[in-house]
Amino acid sequence: MVEKYKLYYRCFIVIFWVTMTFGFVADEFIPPLERLRTPVFLLVDLLLLVLGLATMRRVRDIAVTVVFVIIAVVSTLILNHESVKSLLNGSRDFWGLIFVVPLLYFLFTNRHGAEFKRKMDRQLKIWLYVQAVCITWQFVRYGACDHGGGSLGNWNSGLVSMSIYLVSFYLTIPNWDFYNLGRSFAKNKENLILLYPTFLNETKVSFILLLIYIVFLFKVDRRMMMKIAVAIPIGIGVLIGLGALYFSATNQRSDEVLSAKFFNDYLYGDDVNQIVDLAIAVQDGVIEVDPRDWWVVDMPRFAKIALIFPVLQTTPGGIWLGAGLGQYKGQQTGDETKFYLENLWLLQGSKPWFFFVVVELGLLGVLWSIWAAINGIVKGRLKTPAERRMIIFILSVIFIVIFYLEVLRAVQFCIVIFYLSMGMTMNNLLKTPKPHLERNGELGEK
C-alpha cells in the first residue's frame, strides 16, 4: 500500500508541473494538444478538489470553504437563477484559493515535511531556469509581447513575471546578509540573474516588482544608510540600463511610456465613452473587428471597475452578490450566460482580480477572496527579517493583483504564493518537530 504522504506528494507535483508547462508545450511543440487544454485542466482541478477535501482539517480552512459555498449558492442559484452546472464549473476559478492551502499544510506538517521542502525548493530553482529558456525562446520568436508567458504559454506574461520575482526572492532572502551586500550578491547571483526574462515580455508591472525586490534587500540603519548613499548611483545606473533594455526590446519610447498620460490611458483610458460605444458596436455586429485586433476594444482596467457597478445594479445579486458564478467558464466548458452575452463589451479582455470577483460574487465575494488569501499567507508572529520581508513582498503582490490581473484564478499562482509563505514561515516546525503533535505520522495543530 502506498503511503498517504507519497501519494499526495506525487499528485501535487503532477498538478504543479502540468499547470506550469502544458501551455508552452502545446503552443510551441505539439499544437494538437491545444484541443486537450480544457479536459486536462478540468482533470487537474478535480484532482486538486479531491486532495484538498482529503487534507482539510483546520477549522479556518473549513470556514473559508463553507463561507464560499454559501455566497456562491445564494448568488448563483437563489438570486440569479443560473444552473447548477454554472455553479460547479464557475467555482473552479476559486479552487486554488480554497484547496491549495490545506494540501500544502498537510505536506509541510507531515513527518516528511522537511524532505518535502528540500525537494520543492530544488524544483523551484529548476522552474526559474525553465522560465529563462522559455521566455528567451518566445522573445526570439515573437518579440516582446504577451506571448512571453514562459512555460505557462501565451497570454500569461503577467502571471509568469510576478511568479519569477516571488520565487527568486524566496530563494535569495534566507541567504542574504544585510551587512555584507557584496558577498550576498555574489552568493545569490544566479537568483538575481534569472530575473532577466521579466524584461523580455513587455510586462510593465515588472518595474514595480523590481523596485520592491531591491528595497527589501536593504536593512535600514545608520551603517546601512552610508552604504545605500554609495549604492544609489550604482542602482540608478542599473535601473537605467534595465530600462534601456526594456524599451529597446519592446520598441517603445521612454518619454511616452513613463508619462502621466500613458498611465492614465493604460489604467483608465483617454475617452472611456468612446471606448464603450466602440465595444458595444462591435458586440452588436455594427462594426467588424479582426479577432487578432481584439485589443482595440479592451476596456482599461480602472474603467472596468468604475463601469461594472451600474451594470451589476441591474442584476438580482446587485453589487453585493454579483451576477453568479460561471460568467467566464462558458467560453470553454459550457454555454455563455445571458449576463455575459449582454455585457461582453465590458467583460472581455484583461481584468483586475477585483473586477473578476465582483462580477460573479459581488463585494462580499471580494471580501471573502481577500480573507482566503490572507488565511494562506499570514502565519502568526513572524520571527526573522527574512520571514517578515517575504510575507510583506507576497502581500504587496496580492495588493497589486487586486487592481491589475485575475491571476488568483490560476492554480499554479496560488501554489506559488502559498508555498513560498509556508516554506518561509514554517521552518521552526520543520527543524524541531514536537513528538506530542504527531498523530498517525502527521503533525497537527496545537
CSV table of N, CA, C and O in Angstrom, one decimal, residues 178-276:
chain,number,residue,atom,x,y,z
A,178,PHE,N,22.5,41.4,5.3
A,178,PHE,CA,22.2,42.8,5.1
A,178,PHE,C,23.4,43.7,5.3
A,178,PHE,O,23.5,44.8,4.9
A,179,TYR,N,24.4,43.1,6.0
A,179,TYR,CA,25.6,43.9,6.3
A,179,TYR,C,26.8,43.6,5.5
A,179,TYR,O,27.9,44.1,5.6
A,180,ASN,N,26.6,42.7,4.5
A,180,ASN,CA,27.7,42.3,3.6
A,180,ASN,C,27.1,42.1,2.2
A,180,ASN,O,26.9,41.0,1.7
A,181,LEU,N,26.7,43.3,1.6
A,181,LEU,CA,26.0,43.2,0.3
A,181,LEU,C,26.8,42.6,-0.8
A,181,LEU,O,26.2,41.8,-1.6
A,182,GLY,N,28.1,42.9,-0.8
A,182,GLY,CA,28.9,42.3,-1.9
A,182,GLY,C,28.9,40.8,-1.9
A,182,GLY,O,28.7,40.1,-2.9
A,183,ARG,N,29.1,40.2,-0.7
A,183,ARG,CA,29.1,38.8,-0.6
A,183,ARG,C,27.7,38.2,-0.9
A,183,ARG,O,27.5,37.2,-1.5
A,184,SER,N,26.7,39.0,-0.4
A,184,SER,CA,25.3,38.5,-0.6
A,184,SER,C,24.9,38.4,-2.1
A,184,SER,O,24.3,37.5,-2.6
A,185,PHE,N,25.3,39.5,-2.9
A,185,PHE,CA,25.1,39.5,-4.3
A,185,PHE,C,25.8,38.3,-5.0
A,185,PHE,O,25.3,37.7,-5.9
A,186,ALA,N,27.1,38.1,-4.6
A,186,ALA,CA,27.8,37.0,-5.2
A,186,ALA,C,27.2,35.7,-4.9
A,186,ALA,O,27.2,34.8,-5.8
A,187,LYS,N,26.8,35.5,-3.7
A,187,LYS,CA,26.2,34.2,-3.2
A,187,LYS,C,24.9,33.9,-3.9
A,187,LYS,O,24.5,32.7,-4.1
A,188,ASN,N,24.1,35.0,-4.3
A,188,ASN,CA,22.8,34.8,-4.8
A,188,ASN,C,22.7,35.2,-6.3
A,188,ASN,O,21.6,35.5,-6.8
A,189,LYS,N,23.9,35.3,-7.0
A,189,LYS,CA,23.9,35.8,-8.3
A,189,LYS,C,23.0,35.1,-9.3
A,189,LYS,O,22.4,35.7,-10.2
A,190,GLU,N,22.9,33.8,-9.1
A,190,GLU,CA,22.0,33.0,-10.0
A,190,GLU,C,20.6,33.5,-9.9
A,190,GLU,O,19.9,33.7,-10.9
A,191,ASN,N,20.1,33.6,-8.7
A,191,ASN,CA,18.7,34.0,-8.5
A,191,ASN,C,18.4,35.4,-9.0
A,191,ASN,O,17.3,35.7,-9.5
A,192,LEU,N,19.4,36.3,-8.9
A,192,LEU,CA,19.3,37.7,-9.4
A,192,LEU,C,19.3,37.7,-10.9
A,192,LEU,O,18.6,38.4,-11.6
A,193,ILE,N,20.3,37.0,-11.5
A,193,ILE,CA,20.4,36.9,-13.0
A,193,ILE,C,19.1,36.4,-13.6
A,193,ILE,O,18.7,36.8,-14.7
A,194,LEU,N,18.5,35.4,-13.0
A,194,LEU,CA,17.3,34.8,-13.5
A,194,LEU,C,16.1,35.7,-13.5
A,194,LEU,O,15.0,35.2,-13.9
A,195,LEU,N,16.2,36.9,-13.1
A,195,LEU,CA,15.2,37.9,-13.2
A,195,LEU,C,15.1,38.5,-14.6
A,195,LEU,O,14.1,39.1,-15.0
A,196,TYR,N,16.1,38.3,-15.4
A,196,TYR,CA,16.2,39.0,-16.7
A,196,TYR,C,15.1,38.7,-17.6
A,196,TYR,O,14.6,39.5,-18.4
A,197,PRO,N,14.4,37.5,-17.6
A,197,PRO,CA,13.3,37.2,-18.5
A,197,PRO,C,12.2,38.2,-18.4
A,197,PRO,O,11.4,38.4,-19.3
A,198,THR,N,12.0,38.7,-17.2
A,198,THR,CA,10.9,39.6,-16.9
A,198,THR,C,11.0,40.9,-17.8
A,198,THR,O,10.0,41.7,-17.8
A,199,PHE,N,12.1,41.2,-18.4
A,199,PHE,CA,12.3,42.4,-19.2
A,199,PHE,C,12.1,42.0,-20.7
A,199,PHE,O,12.4,42.9,-21.5
A,200,LEU,N,11.7,40.8,-21.0
A,200,LEU,CA,11.6,40.4,-22.4
A,200,LEU,C,10.2,40.2,-22.8
A,200,LEU,O,9.9,39.7,-23.9
A,201,ASN,N,9.2,40.4,-21.9
A,201,ASN,CA,7.8,40.1,-22.3
A,201,ASN,C,6.9,41.3,-22.1
A,201,ASN,O,5.7,41.1,-22.0
A,202,GLU,N,7.4,42.5,-22.0
A,202,GLU,CA,6.5,43.7,-22.0
A,202,GLU,C,5.5,43.7,-20.9
A,202,GLU,O,4.4,44.2,-21.0
A,203,THR,N,6.0,43.2,-19.7
A,203,THR,CA,5.1,43.3,-18.5
A,203,THR,C,5.5,44.5,-17.7
A,203,THR,O,6.5,44.4,-17.0
A,204,LYS,N,4.7,45.5,-17.7
A,204,LYS,CA,5.1,46.8,-17.1
A,204,LYS,C,5.1,46.7,-15.6
A,204,LYS,O,5.8,47.4,-14.9
A,205,VAL,N,4.4,45.7,-15.0
A,205,VAL,CA,4.4,45.6,-13.5
A,205,VAL,C,5.7,45.1,-13.0
A,205,VAL,O,6.1,45.3,-11.9
A,206,SER,N,6.6,44.6,-13.9
A,206,SER,CA,7.9,44.2,-13.5
A,206,SER,C,8.7,45.3,-12.9
A,206,SER,O,9.6,45.1,-12.0
A,207,PHE,N,8.5,46.6,-13.4
A,207,PHE,CA,9.3,47.7,-12.8
A,207,PHE,C,8.9,47.9,-11.3
A,207,PHE,O,9.8,48.2,-10.5
A,208,ILE,N,7.6,47.7,-11.0
A,208,ILE,CA,7.2,47.9,-9.6
A,208,ILE,C,7.8,46.8,-8.8
A,208,ILE,O,8.3,47.0,-7.7
A,209,LEU,N,7.7,45.5,-9.3
A,209,LEU,CA,8.2,44.4,-8.6
A,209,LEU,C,9.7,44.4,-8.4
A,209,LEU,O,10.2,44.1,-7.3
A,210,LEU,N,10.4,44.9,-9.4
A,210,LEU,CA,11.9,45.0,-9.2
A,210,LEU,C,12.2,46.1,-8.2
A,210,LEU,O,13.1,45.8,-7.4
A,211,LEU,N,11.5,47.2,-8.1
A,211,LEU,CA,11.7,48.2,-7.1
A,211,LEU,C,11.5,47.6,-5.7
A,211,LEU,O,12.3,47.8,-4.8
A,212,ILE,N,10.4,46.9,-5.5
A,212,ILE,CA,10.1,46.3,-4.2
A,212,ILE,C,11.2,45.2,-3.9
A,212,ILE,O,11.7,45.2,-2.7
A,213,TYR,N,11.6,44.5,-4.8
A,213,TYR,CA,12.6,43.4,-4.6
A,213,TYR,C,13.9,44.1,-4.1
A,213,TYR,O,14.5,43.6,-3.1
A,214,ILE,N,14.3,45.1,-4.8
A,214,ILE,CA,15.6,45.8,-4.4
A,214,ILE,C,15.5,46.4,-3.0
A,214,ILE,O,16.4,46.3,-2.2
A,215,VAL,N,14.4,47.1,-2.7
A,215,VAL,CA,14.2,47.8,-1.5
A,215,VAL,C,14.3,46.8,-0.3
A,215,VAL,O,14.9,47.0,0.7
A,216,PHE,N,13.7,45.6,-0.5
A,216,PHE,CA,13.6,44.6,0.6
A,216,PHE,C,15.0,43.9,0.8
A,216,PHE,O,15.1,43.1,1.7
A,217,LEU,N,16.0,44.2,0.0
A,217,LEU,CA,17.3,43.6,0.2
A,217,LEU,C,18.2,44.5,1.0
A,217,LEU,O,19.3,44.1,1.3
A,218,PHE,N,17.7,45.6,1.4
A,218,PHE,CA,18.4,46.6,2.3
A,218,PHE,C,17.9,46.6,3.7
A,218,PHE,O,16.6,46.6,3.8
A,219,LYS,N,18.7,46.7,4.6
A,219,LYS,CA,18.3,46.9,6.0
A,219,LYS,C,18.6,48.4,6.4
A,219,LYS,O,19.8,48.8,6.3
A,220,VAL,N,17.6,49.1,6.9
A,220,VAL,CA,17.8,50.5,7.2
A,220,VAL,C,18.3,50.7,8.6
A,220,VAL,O,17.6,50.4,9.6
A,221,ASP,N,19.5,51.1,8.7
A,221,ASP,CA,20.1,51.6,10.0
A,221,ASP,C,21.2,52.6,9.6
A,221,ASP,O,21.5,52.9,8.5
A,222,ARG,N,21.9,53.0,10.7
A,222,ARG,CA,22.9,54.1,10.4
A,222,ARG,C,24.1,53.6,9.5
A,222,ARG,O,24.5,54.4,8.6
A,223,ARG,N,24.6,52.4,9.8
A,223,ARG,CA,25.6,51.9,8.9
A,223,ARG,C,25.2,51.7,7.5
A,223,ARG,O,25.9,52.0,6.5
A,224,MET,N,24.0,51.2,7.4
A,224,MET,CA,23.5,50.8,6.0
A,224,MET,C,23.1,52.1,5.2
A,224,MET,O,23.3,52.1,4.0
A,225,MET,N,22.7,53.2,5.9
A,225,MET,CA,22.4,54.4,5.2
A,225,MET,C,23.6,54.9,4.4
A,225,MET,O,23.5,55.4,3.3
A,226,MET,N,24.8,54.8,5.0
A,226,MET,CA,26.0,55.2,4.4
A,226,MET,C,26.3,54.3,3.1
A,226,MET,O,26.7,54.8,2.1
A,227,LYS,N,26.1,53.0,3.3
A,227,LYS,CA,26.3,52.2,2.1
A,227,LYS,C,25.2,52.4,1.0
A,227,LYS,O,25.5,52.3,-0.2
A,228,ILE,N,24.0,52.7,1.5
A,228,ILE,CA,23.0,53.0,0.5
A,228,ILE,C,23.3,54.3,-0.3
A,228,ILE,O,23.1,54.3,-1.5
A,229,ALA,N,23.8,55.3,0.4
A,229,ALA,CA,24.2,56.5,-0.3
A,229,ALA,C,25.2,56.2,-1.4
A,229,ALA,O,25.2,56.9,-2.4
A,230,VAL,N,26.1,55.3,-1.1
A,230,VAL,CA,27.1,54.9,-2.1
A,230,VAL,C,26.5,54.1,-3.2
A,230,VAL,O,26.8,54.2,-4.4
A,231,ALA,N,25.5,53.3,-2.8
A,231,ALA,CA,24.9,52.3,-3.8
A,231,ALA,C,23.9,53.0,-4.7
A,231,ALA,O,23.6,52.5,-5.8
A,232,ILE,N,23.3,54.1,-4.3
A,232,ILE,CA,22.3,54.8,-5.0
A,232,ILE,C,22.7,55.1,-6.5
A,232,ILE,O,22.0,54.7,-7.4
A,233,PRO,N,23.9,55.7,-6.7
A,233,PRO,CA,24.3,55.9,-8.1
A,233,PRO,C,24.4,54.7,-8.9
A,233,PRO,O,24.0,54.6,-10.1
A,234,ILE,N,24.9,53.6,-8.3
A,234,ILE,CA,25.0,52.3,-9.0
A,234,ILE,C,23.6,51.8,-9.3
A,234,ILE,O,23.4,51.3,-10.4
A,235,GLY,N,22.7,51.9,-8.3
A,235,GLY,CA,21.4,51.4,-8.5
A,235,GLY,C,20.6,52.2,-9.6
A,235,GLY,O,19.9,51.6,-10.5
A,236,ILE,N,20.8,53.5,-9.7
A,236,ILE,CA,20.2,54.3,-10.7
A,236,ILE,C,20.8,53.8,-12.1
A,236,ILE,O,20.0,53.7,-13.1
A,237,GLY,N,22.1,53.6,-12.1
A,237,GLY,CA,22.7,53.1,-13.4
A,237,GLY,C,22.1,51.8,-13.8
A,237,GLY,O,21.9,51.6,-15.0
A,238,VAL,N,21.9,50.9,-12.9
A,238,VAL,CA,21.4,49.6,-13.2
A,238,VAL,C,20.0,49.7,-13.7
A,238,VAL,O,19.6,49.1,-14.7
A,239,LEU,N,19.1,50.6,-13.0
A,239,LEU,CA,17.8,50.8,-13.5
A,239,LEU,C,17.7,51.4,-14.9
A,239,LEU,O,16.9,51.0,-15.7
A,240,ILE,N,18.6,52.3,-15.1
A,240,ILE,CA,18.6,53.0,-16.4
A,240,ILE,C,19.0,51.9,-17.5
A,240,ILE,O,18.4,51.9,-18.6
A,241,GLY,N,20.0,51.1,-17.2
A,241,GLY,CA,20.4,50.0,-18.1
A,241,GLY,C,19.2,49.0,-18.4
A,241,GLY,O,19.0,48.7,-19.5
A,242,LEU,N,18.5,48.6,-17.3
A,242,LEU,CA,17.4,47.7,-17.5
A,242,LEU,C,16.3,48.4,-18.2
A,242,LEU,O,15.6,47.7,-19.1
A,243,GLY,N,16.0,49.6,-17.9
A,243,GLY,CA,15.0,50.4,-18.6
A,243,GLY,C,15.3,50.5,-20.1
A,243,GLY,O,14.5,50.3,-21.0
A,244,ALA,N,16.6,50.8,-20.4
A,244,ALA,CA,17.0,50.8,-21.8
A,244,ALA,C,16.8,49.5,-22.5
A,244,ALA,O,16.3,49.4,-23.7
A,245,LEU,N,17.1,48.4,-21.8
A,245,LEU,CA,16.9,47.1,-22.4
A,245,LEU,C,15.4,46.8,-22.7
A,245,LEU,O,15.1,46.3,-23.7
A,246,TYR,N,14.6,47.2,-21.7
A,246,TYR,CA,13.1,47.0,-21.8
A,246,TYR,C,12.6,47.8,-23.0
A,246,TYR,O,11.9,47.3,-23.9
A,247,PHE,N,12.9,49.1,-23.1
A,247,PHE,CA,12.4,49.9,-24.2
A,247,PHE,C,12.9,49.5,-25.5
A,247,PHE,O,12.2,49.6,-26.6
A,248,SER,N,14.2,49.0,-25.6
A,248,SER,CA,14.7,48.5,-26.8
A,248,SER,C,14.1,47.3,-27.2
A,248,SER,O,13.7,47.1,-28.4
A,249,ALA,N,13.8,46.4,-26.3
A,249,ALA,CA,13.2,45.1,-26.6
A,249,ALA,C,11.7,45.3,-27.1
A,249,ALA,O,11.2,44.5,-27.9
A,250,THR,N,11.0,46.3,-26.5
A,250,THR,CA,9.6,46.4,-26.8
A,250,THR,C,9.3,47.5,-27.8
A,250,THR,O,8.2,47.8,-28.2
A,251,ASN,N,10.4,48.1,-28.3
A,251,ASN,CA,10.3,49.2,-29.4
A,251,ASN,C,9.4,50.3,-28.9
A,251,ASN,O,8.5,50.8,-29.7
A,252,GLN,N,9.5,50.7,-27.7
A,252,GLN,CA,8.7,51.8,-27.1
A,252,GLN,C,9.6,53.0,-26.8
A,252,GLN,O,10.8,52.8,-26.5
A,253,ARG,N,9.0,54.2,-26.7
A,253,ARG,CA,9.8,55.4,-26.3
A,253,ARG,C,9.6,55.6,-24.8
A,253,ARG,O,8.5,55.6,-24.3
A,254,SER,N,10.7,55.9,-24.1
A,254,SER,CA,10.6,56.1,-22.6
A,254,SER,C,9.8,57.3,-22.3
A,254,SER,O,9.1,57.3,-21.3
A,255,ASP,N,9.9,58.4,-23.1
A,255,ASP,CA,9.2,59.6,-22.7
A,255,ASP,C,7.7,59.4,-22.8
A,255,ASP,O,6.9,60.1,-22.2
A,256,GLU,N,7.2,58.4,-23.7
A,256,GLU,CA,5.8,58.2,-23.8
A,256,GLU,C,5.3,57.2,-22.7
A,256,GLU,O,4.3,57.4,-22.1
A,257,VAL,N,6.1,56.1,-22.5
A,257,VAL,CA,5.7,55.1,-21.5
A,257,VAL,C,5.7,55.6,-20.1
A,257,VAL,O,4.8,55.2,-19.3
A,258,LEU,N,6.6,56.5,-19.8
A,258,LEU,CA,6.7,57.0,-18.4
A,258,LEU,C,6.0,58.3,-18.2
A,258,LEU,O,6.1,58.9,-17.1
A,259,SER,N,5.2,58.7,-19.1
A,259,SER,CA,4.4,59.9,-19.0
A,259,SER,C,3.1,59.7,-18.2
A,259,SER,O,2.6,58.6,-18.1
A,260,ALA,N,2.6,60.7,-17.6
A,260,ALA,CA,1.3,60.6,-16.8
A,260,ALA,C,0.2,60.3,-17.8
A,260,ALA,O,-0.7,59.5,-17.4
A,261,LYS,N,0.2,60.8,-19.0
A,261,LYS,CA,-0.8,60.5,-20.0
A,261,LYS,C,-0.9,59.0,-20.3
A,261,LYS,O,-1.9,58.4,-20.4
A,262,PHE,N,0.3,58.4,-20.4
A,262,PHE,CA,0.4,56.9,-20.7
A,262,PHE,C,-0.3,56.1,-19.6
A,262,PHE,O,-1.1,55.2,-19.9
A,263,PHE,N,0.0,56.4,-18.3
A,263,PHE,CA,-0.5,55.7,-17.2
A,263,PHE,C,-2.0,55.9,-17.1
A,263,PHE,O,-2.8,55.0,-16.8
A,264,ASN,N,-2.5,57.1,-17.4
A,264,ASN,CA,-3.9,57.4,-17.4
A,264,ASN,C,-4.6,56.6,-18.5
A,264,ASN,O,-5.7,56.0,-18.2
A,265,ASP,N,-4.1,56.6,-19.7
A,265,ASP,CA,-4.7,55.8,-20.8
A,265,ASP,C,-4.7,54.4,-20.5
A,265,ASP,O,-5.6,53.6,-20.8
A,266,TYR,N,-3.5,53.9,-19.9
A,266,TYR,CA,-3.4,52.4,-19.6
A,266,TYR,C,-4.3,51.9,-18.6
A,266,TYR,O,-4.9,50.8,-18.7
A,267,LEU,N,-4.5,52.7,-17.5
A,267,LEU,CA,-5.4,52.3,-16.4
A,267,LEU,C,-6.8,52.7,-16.5
A,267,LEU,O,-7.7,51.9,-16.1
A,268,TYR,N,-7.1,53.8,-17.1
A,268,TYR,CA,-8.5,54.3,-17.2
A,268,TYR,C,-9.0,54.7,-18.6
A,268,TYR,O,-10.1,54.5,-18.9
A,269,GLY,N,-8.1,55.1,-19.4
A,269,GLY,CA,-8.5,55.4,-20.8
A,269,GLY,C,-8.6,56.9,-21.0
A,269,GLY,O,-9.0,57.7,-20.1
A,270,ASP,N,-8.3,57.4,-22.2
A,270,ASP,CA,-8.4,58.8,-22.5
A,270,ASP,C,-9.8,59.2,-22.7
A,270,ASP,O,-10.2,60.3,-22.3
A,271,ASP,N,-10.6,58.4,-23.4
A,271,ASP,CA,-12.0,58.7,-23.6
A,271,ASP,C,-12.8,57.4,-23.4
A,271,ASP,O,-13.0,56.6,-24.4
A,272,VAL,N,-13.3,57.2,-22.2
A,272,VAL,CA,-14.0,55.9,-21.9
A,272,VAL,C,-15.3,55.8,-22.7
A,272,VAL,O,-15.6,54.7,-23.1
A,273,ASN,N,-16.0,56.9,-22.8
A,273,ASN,CA,-17.3,56.9,-23.5
A,273,ASN,C,-17.1,56.4,-25.0
A,273,ASN,O,-17.9,55.6,-25.5
A,274,GLN,N,-16.0,56.8,-25.6
A,274,GLN,CA,-15.7,56.4,-27.0
A,274,GLN,C,-15.4,54.9,-27.0
A,274,GLN,O,-15.9,54.2,-27.9
A,275,ILE,N,-14.7,54.4,-26.0
A,275,ILE,CA,-14.3,53.0,-26.0
A,275,ILE,C,-15.6,52.2,-25.8
A,275,ILE,O,-15.8,51.1,-26.4
A,276,VAL,N,-16.5,52.6,-24.9
A,276,VAL,CA,-17.7,51.9,-24.6
A,276,VAL,C,-18.6,51.9,-25.9
A,276,VAL,O,-19.1,50.8,-26.2
